[in-house]
CSV table of C-alpha atoms (C1' of nucleotides) in Angstrom, one decimal:
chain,number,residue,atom,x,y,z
A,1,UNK,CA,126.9,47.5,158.6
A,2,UNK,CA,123.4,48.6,159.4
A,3,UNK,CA,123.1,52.0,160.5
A,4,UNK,CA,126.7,52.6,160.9
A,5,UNK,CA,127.3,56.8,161.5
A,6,UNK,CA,123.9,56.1,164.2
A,7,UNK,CA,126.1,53.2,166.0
A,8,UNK,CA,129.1,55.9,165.8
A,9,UNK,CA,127.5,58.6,168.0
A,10,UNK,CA,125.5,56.2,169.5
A,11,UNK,CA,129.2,54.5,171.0
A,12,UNK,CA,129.8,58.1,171.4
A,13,UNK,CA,127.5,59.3,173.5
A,14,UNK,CA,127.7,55.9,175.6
A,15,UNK,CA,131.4,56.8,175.9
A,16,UNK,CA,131.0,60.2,177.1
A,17,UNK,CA,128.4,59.4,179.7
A,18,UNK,CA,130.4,56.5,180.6
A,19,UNK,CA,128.1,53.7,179.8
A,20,UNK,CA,128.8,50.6,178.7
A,21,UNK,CA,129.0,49.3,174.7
A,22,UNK,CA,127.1,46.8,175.0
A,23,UNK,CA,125.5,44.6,171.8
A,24,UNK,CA,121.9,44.6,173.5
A,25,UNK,CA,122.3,48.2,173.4
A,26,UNK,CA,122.8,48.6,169.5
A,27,UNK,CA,120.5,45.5,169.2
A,28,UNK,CA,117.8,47.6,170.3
A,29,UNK,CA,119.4,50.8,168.2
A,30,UNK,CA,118.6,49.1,165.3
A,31,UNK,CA,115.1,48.1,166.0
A,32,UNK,CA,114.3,51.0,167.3
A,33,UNK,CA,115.8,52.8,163.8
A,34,UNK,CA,113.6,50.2,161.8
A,35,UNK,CA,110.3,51.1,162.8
A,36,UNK,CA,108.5,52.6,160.7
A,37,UNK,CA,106.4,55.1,162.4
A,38,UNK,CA,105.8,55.7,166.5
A,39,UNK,CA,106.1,52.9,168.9
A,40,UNK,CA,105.5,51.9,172.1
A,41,UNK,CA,108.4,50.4,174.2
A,42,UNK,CA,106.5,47.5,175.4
A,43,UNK,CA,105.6,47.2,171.2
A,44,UNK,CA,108.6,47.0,170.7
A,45,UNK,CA,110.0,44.8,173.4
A,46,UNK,CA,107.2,42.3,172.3
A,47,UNK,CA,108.0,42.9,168.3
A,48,UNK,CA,112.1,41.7,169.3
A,49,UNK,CA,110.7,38.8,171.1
A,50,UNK,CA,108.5,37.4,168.7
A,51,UNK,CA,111.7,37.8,166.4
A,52,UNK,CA,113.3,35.6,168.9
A,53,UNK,CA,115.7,38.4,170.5
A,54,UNK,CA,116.1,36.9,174.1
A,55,UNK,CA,116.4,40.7,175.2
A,56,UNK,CA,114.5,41.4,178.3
A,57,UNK,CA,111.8,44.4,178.8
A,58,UNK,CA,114.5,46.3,181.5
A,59,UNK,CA,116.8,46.4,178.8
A,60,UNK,CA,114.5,48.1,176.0
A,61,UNK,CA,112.6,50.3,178.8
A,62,UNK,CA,116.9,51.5,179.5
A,63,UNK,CA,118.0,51.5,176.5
A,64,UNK,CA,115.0,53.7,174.4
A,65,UNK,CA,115.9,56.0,177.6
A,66,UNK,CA,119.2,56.3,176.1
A,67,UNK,CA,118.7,56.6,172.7
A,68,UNK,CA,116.0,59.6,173.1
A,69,UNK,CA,118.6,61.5,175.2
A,70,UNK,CA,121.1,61.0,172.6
A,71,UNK,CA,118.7,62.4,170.4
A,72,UNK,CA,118.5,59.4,168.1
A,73,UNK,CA,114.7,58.8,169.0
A,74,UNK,CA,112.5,61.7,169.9
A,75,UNK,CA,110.2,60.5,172.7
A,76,UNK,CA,106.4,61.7,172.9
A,77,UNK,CA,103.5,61.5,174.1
A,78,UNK,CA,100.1,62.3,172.5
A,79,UNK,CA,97.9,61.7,175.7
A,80,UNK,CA,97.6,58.3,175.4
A,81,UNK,CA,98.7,56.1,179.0
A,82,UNK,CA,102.5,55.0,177.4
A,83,UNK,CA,105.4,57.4,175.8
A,84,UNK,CA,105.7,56.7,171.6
A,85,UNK,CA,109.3,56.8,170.5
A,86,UNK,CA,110.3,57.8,166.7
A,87,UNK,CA,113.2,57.8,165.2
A,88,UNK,CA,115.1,60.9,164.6
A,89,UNK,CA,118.3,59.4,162.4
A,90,UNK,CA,118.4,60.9,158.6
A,91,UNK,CA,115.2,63.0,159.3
A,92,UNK,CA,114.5,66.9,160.2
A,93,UNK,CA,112.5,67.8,163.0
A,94,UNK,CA,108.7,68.4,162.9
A,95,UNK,CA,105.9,68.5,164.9
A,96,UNK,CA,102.4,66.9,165.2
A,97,UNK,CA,98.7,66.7,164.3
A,98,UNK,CA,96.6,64.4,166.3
A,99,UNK,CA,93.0,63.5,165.1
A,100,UNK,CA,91.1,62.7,168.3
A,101,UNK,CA,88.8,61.2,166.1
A,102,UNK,CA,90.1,58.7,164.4
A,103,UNK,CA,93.9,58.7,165.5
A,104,UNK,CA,96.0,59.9,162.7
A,105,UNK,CA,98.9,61.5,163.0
A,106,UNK,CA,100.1,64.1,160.8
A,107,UNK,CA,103.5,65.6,160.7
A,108,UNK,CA,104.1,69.5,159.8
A,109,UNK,CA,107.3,72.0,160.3
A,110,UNK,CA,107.1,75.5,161.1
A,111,UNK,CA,109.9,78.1,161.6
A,112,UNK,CA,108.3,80.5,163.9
A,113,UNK,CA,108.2,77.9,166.6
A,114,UNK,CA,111.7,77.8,167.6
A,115,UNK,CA,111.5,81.3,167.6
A,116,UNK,CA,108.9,81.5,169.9
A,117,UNK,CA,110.3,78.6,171.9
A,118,UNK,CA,113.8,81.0,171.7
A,119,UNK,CA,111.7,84.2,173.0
A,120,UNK,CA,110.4,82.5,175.7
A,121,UNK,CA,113.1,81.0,177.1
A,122,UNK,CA,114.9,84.7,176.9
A,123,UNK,CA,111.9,86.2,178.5
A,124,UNK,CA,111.9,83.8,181.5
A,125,UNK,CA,115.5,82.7,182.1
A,126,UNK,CA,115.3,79.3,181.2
A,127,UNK,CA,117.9,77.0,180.1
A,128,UNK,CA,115.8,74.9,176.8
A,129,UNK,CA,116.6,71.6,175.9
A,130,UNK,CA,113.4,70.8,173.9
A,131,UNK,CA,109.7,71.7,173.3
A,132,UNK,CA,106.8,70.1,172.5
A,133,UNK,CA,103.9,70.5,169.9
A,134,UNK,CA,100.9,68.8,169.5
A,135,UNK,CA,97.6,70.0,167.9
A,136,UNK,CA,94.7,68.1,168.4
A,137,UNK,CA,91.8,68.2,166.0
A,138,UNK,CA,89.4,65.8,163.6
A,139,UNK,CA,91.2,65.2,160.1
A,140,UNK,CA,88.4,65.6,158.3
A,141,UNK,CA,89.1,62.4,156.5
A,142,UNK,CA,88.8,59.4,159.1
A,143,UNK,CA,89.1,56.8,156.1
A,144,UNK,CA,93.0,56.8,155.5
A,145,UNK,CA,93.8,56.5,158.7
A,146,UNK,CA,96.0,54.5,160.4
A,147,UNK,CA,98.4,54.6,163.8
A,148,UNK,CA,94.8,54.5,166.1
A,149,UNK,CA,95.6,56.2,169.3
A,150,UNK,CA,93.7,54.6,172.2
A,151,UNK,CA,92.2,57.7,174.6
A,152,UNK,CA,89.7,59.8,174.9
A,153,UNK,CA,91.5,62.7,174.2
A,154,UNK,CA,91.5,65.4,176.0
A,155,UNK,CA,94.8,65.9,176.8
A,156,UNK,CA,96.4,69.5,176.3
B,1,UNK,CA,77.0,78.2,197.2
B,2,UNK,CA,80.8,77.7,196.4
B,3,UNK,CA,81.8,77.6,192.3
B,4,UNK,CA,78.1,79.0,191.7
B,5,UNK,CA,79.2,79.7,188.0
B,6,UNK,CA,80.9,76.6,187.2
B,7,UNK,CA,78.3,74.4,188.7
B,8,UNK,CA,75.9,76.2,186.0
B,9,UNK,CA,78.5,75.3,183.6
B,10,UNK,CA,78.8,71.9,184.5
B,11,UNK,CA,75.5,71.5,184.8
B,12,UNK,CA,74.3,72.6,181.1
B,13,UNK,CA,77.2,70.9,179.7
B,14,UNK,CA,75.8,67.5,181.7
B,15,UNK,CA,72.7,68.1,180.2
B,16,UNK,CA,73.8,68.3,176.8
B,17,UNK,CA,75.4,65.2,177.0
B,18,UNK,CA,72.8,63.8,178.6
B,19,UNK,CA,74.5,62.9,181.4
B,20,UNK,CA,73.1,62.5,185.0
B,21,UNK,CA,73.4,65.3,187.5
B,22,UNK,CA,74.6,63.7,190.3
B,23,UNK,CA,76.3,65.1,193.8
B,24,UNK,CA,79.4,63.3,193.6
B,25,UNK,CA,80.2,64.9,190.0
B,26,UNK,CA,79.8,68.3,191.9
B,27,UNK,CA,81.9,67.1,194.7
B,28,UNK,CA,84.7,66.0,192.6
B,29,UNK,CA,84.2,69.4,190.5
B,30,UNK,CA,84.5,71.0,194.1
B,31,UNK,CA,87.6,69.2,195.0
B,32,UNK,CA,89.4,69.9,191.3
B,33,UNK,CA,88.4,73.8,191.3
B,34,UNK,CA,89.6,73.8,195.0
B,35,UNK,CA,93.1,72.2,194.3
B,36,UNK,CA,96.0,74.5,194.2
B,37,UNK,CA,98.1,73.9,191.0
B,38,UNK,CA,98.3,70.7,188.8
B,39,UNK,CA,97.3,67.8,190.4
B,40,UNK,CA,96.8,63.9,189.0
B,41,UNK,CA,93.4,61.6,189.5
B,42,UNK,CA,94.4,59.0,191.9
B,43,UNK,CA,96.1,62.2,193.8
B,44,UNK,CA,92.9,63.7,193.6
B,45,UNK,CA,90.8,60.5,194.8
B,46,UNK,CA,93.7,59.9,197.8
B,47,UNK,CA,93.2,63.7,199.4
B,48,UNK,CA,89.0,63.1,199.1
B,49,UNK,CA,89.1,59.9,201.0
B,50,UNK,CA,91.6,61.3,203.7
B,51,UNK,CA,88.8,63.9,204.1
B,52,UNK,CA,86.1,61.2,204.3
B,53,UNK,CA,84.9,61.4,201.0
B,54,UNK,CA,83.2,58.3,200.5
B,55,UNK,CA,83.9,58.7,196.5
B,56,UNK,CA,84.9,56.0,194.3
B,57,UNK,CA,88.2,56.1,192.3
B,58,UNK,CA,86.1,55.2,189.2
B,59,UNK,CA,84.0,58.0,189.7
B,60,UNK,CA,86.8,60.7,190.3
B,61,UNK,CA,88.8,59.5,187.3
B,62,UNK,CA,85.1,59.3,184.8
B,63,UNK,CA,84.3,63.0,186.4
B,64,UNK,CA,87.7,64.5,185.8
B,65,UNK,CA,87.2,63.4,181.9
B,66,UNK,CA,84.1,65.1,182.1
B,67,UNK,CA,85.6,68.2,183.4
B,68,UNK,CA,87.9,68.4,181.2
B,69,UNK,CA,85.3,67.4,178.2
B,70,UNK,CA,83.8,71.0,179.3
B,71,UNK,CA,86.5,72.8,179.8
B,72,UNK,CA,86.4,73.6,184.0
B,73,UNK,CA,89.7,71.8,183.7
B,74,UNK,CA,92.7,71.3,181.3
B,75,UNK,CA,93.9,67.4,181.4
B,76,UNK,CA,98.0,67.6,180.9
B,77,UNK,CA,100.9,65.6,180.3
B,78,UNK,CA,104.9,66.7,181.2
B,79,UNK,CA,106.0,63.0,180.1
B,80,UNK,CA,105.1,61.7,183.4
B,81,UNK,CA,103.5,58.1,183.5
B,82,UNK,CA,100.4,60.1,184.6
B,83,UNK,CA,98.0,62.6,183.8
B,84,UNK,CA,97.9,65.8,185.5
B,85,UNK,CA,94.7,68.3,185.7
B,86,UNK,CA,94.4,71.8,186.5
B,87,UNK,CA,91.3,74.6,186.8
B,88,UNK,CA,90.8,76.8,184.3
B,89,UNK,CA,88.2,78.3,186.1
B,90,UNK,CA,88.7,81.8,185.8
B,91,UNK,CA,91.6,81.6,184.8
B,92,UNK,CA,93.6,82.5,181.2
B,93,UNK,CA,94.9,79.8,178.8
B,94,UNK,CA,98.3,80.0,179.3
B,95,UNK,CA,101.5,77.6,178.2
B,96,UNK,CA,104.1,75.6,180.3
B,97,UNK,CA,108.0,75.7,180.8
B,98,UNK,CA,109.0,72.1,182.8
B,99,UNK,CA,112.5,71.8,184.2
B,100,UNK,CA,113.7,69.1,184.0
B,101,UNK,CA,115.9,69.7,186.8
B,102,UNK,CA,114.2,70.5,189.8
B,103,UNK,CA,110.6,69.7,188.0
B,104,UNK,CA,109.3,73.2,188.4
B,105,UNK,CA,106.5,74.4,186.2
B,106,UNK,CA,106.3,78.2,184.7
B,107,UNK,CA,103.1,79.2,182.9
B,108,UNK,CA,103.6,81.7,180.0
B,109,UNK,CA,101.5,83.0,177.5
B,110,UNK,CA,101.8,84.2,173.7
B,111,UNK,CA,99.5,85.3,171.6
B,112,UNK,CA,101.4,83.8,168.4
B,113,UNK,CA,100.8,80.7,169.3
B,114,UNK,CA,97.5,80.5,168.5
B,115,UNK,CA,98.0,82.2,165.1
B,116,UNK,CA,100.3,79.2,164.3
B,117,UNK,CA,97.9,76.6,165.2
B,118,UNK,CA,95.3,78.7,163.4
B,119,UNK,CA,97.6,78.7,160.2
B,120,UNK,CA,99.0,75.2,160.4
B,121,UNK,CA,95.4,73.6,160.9
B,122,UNK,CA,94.4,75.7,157.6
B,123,UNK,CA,96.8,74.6,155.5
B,124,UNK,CA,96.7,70.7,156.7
B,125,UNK,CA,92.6,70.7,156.7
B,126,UNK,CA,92.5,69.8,160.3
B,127,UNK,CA,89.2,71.3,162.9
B,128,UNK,CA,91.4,72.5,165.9
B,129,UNK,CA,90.0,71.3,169.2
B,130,UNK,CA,92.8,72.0,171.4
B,131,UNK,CA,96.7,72.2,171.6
B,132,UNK,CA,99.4,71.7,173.4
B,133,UNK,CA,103.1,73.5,173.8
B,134,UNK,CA,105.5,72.6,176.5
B,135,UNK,CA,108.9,73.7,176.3
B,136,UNK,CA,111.4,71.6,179.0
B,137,UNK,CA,114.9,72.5,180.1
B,138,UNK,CA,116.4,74.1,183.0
B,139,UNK,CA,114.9,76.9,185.1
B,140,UNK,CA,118.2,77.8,186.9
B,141,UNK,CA,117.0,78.3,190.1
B,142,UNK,CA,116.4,74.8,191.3
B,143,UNK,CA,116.0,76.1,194.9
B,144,UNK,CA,112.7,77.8,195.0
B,145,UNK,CA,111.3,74.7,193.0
B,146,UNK,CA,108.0,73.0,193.9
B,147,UNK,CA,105.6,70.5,191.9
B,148,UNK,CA,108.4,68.1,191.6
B,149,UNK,CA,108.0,66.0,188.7
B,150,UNK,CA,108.8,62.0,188.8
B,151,UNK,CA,110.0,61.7,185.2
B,152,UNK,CA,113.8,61.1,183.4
B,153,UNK,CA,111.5,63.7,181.0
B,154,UNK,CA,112.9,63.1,177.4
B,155,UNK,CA,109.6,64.2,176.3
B,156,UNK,CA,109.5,65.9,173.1
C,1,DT,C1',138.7,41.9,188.7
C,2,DT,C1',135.1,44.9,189.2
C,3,DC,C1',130.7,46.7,188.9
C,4,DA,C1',127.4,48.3,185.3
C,5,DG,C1',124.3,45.9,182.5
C,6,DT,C1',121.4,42.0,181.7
C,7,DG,C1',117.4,38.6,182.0
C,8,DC,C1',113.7,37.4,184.6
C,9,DA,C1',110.0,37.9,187.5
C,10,DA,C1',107.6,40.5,190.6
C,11,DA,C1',106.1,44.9,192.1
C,12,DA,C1',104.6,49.5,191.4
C,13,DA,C1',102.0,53.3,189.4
C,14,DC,C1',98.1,54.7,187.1
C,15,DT,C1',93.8,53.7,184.9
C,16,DT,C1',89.9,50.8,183.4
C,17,DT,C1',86.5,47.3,184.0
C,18,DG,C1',82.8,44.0,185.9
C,19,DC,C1',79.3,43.6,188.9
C,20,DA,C1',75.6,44.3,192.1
C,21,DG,C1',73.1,47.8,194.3
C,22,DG,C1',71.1,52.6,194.3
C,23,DA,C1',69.3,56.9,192.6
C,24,DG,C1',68.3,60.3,188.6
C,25,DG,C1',64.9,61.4,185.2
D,1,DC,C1',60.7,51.9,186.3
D,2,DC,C1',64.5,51.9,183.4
D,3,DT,C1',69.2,52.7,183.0
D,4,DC,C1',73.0,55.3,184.1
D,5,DC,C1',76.0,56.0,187.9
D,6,DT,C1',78.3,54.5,191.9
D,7,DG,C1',81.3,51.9,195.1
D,8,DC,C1',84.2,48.3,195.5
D,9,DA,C1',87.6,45.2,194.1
D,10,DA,C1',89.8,43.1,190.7
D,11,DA,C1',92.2,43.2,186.4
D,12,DG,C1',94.7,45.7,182.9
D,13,DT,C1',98.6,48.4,180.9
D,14,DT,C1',102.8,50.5,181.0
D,15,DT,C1',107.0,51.2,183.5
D,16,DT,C1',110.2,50.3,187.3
D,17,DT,C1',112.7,47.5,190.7
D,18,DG,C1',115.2,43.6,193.0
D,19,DC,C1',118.3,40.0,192.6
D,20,DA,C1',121.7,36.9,190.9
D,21,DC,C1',124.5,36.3,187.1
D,22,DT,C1',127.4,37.9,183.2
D,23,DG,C1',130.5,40.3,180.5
D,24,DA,C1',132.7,45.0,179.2
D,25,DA,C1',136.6,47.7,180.5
DNA sequence: TTCAGTGCAAAAACTTTGCAGGAGG
DNA sequence: CCTCCTGCAAAGTTTTTGCACTGAA
């Protein structure tokens, strides 16, 4: 079975928020875990569709919901009008480098950040659940891109 | 004459572009330096009108790029299905805590953060332009709480 | 059996676009 | 006087909601 220990905590955290298992639910599990790269929900929605899914948008828009506060899918946005979800299952966590130029986006990892993010919360009494880290910038190399983003960018 | 300095600014900045100096920019720069806190365009264009503005929503939301595009303003995003603005007229750059409880928003500011972006944006080849750094949990206080957010807020 | 979840379509929220008229340079 | 900018309304994009039906527990 596809994706089997990602269906086992998904089930799991279903179970403990008392949701339902329900196949549409794991259906859009393993799209979602199949992607390569960010996506939009409506992308995807549209991708299960033409691959004659008879899911409905209500039950992606829920169920991507689910699945980023499970932690299986990180869910970001890079200033663009629509949230890109990315799959978290088998890898570590990182951060990201957005060329407003000509839309790459480049991962990177640093340890000081959780620290910072740790300090912080310490400093000001705040209970953390997550952080987020975009740089924004020009690549320097606008020929190899890919994964366009469609703003103007000046989002900070 | 009310924002003398940031009309200057605006105004070279206009030039440079070789944009237009027109009175509505400067109202809507008025309006946005005016505002108190983070506030979203159509939010922006709503509280004009109901002052008899005769403004256009295209022209508030084109100016507000601008703004941004020069720096009077910072354009945000808390994983809302909106942007939000805020002045940075005379003001520090500073960071945000978001909780995703009560939706309150805590500014903070460390100087380490820039040294990372510095460092990460050497070692990737990437010309900084801007960043962001949000950091979301709980503030444990939800009673004093304003600038309720309208968001699940997964956002990573 | 019950009610959360689903499919569908319509609405909502935010932003962008097209067009005709007006004013900045 | 040439366009860029504006106001207006309409359309576009992404996300949410309402409703009747279905199927998980």
């Amino acid at each position: 079975m596809k994706n089997q220990k990602a269906r086992e905590e998904f089930e799991k955290f279903l179970k403990k928020e008392k949701h339902r298992i329900t196949p549409e639910r794991f259906e859009v599990m393993d799209y979602a875990l199949g992607y390569d790269g960010h996506f939009g929900a409506d992308e995807l929605y549209v991708k299960m569709k033409s691959e004659h899914s008879n899911i409905s948008r209500a039950t992606v828009y829920n169920t991507l919901e689910l699945l980023a506060q499970c932690d299986l899918l990180s869910k970001r946005n890079f200033g663009e009008h629509k949230s890109r979800y990315e799959s978290n299952y088998g890898r570590k966590n990182h951060d990201h480098l957005i060329c407003t130029n000509c839309g790459a986006i480049k991962e990177f990892t640093n340890s000081k950040i959780a620290k910072i993010v740790d300090e912080i919360s310490r400093e000001l009494g705040f209970e953390v659940s997550g952080y987020s880290f975009n740089i924004f910038g020009n690549c320097l190399k606008s020929d190899t891109c890919k994964n366009k983003l469609d703003t103007k960018h000046n989002i900070r």
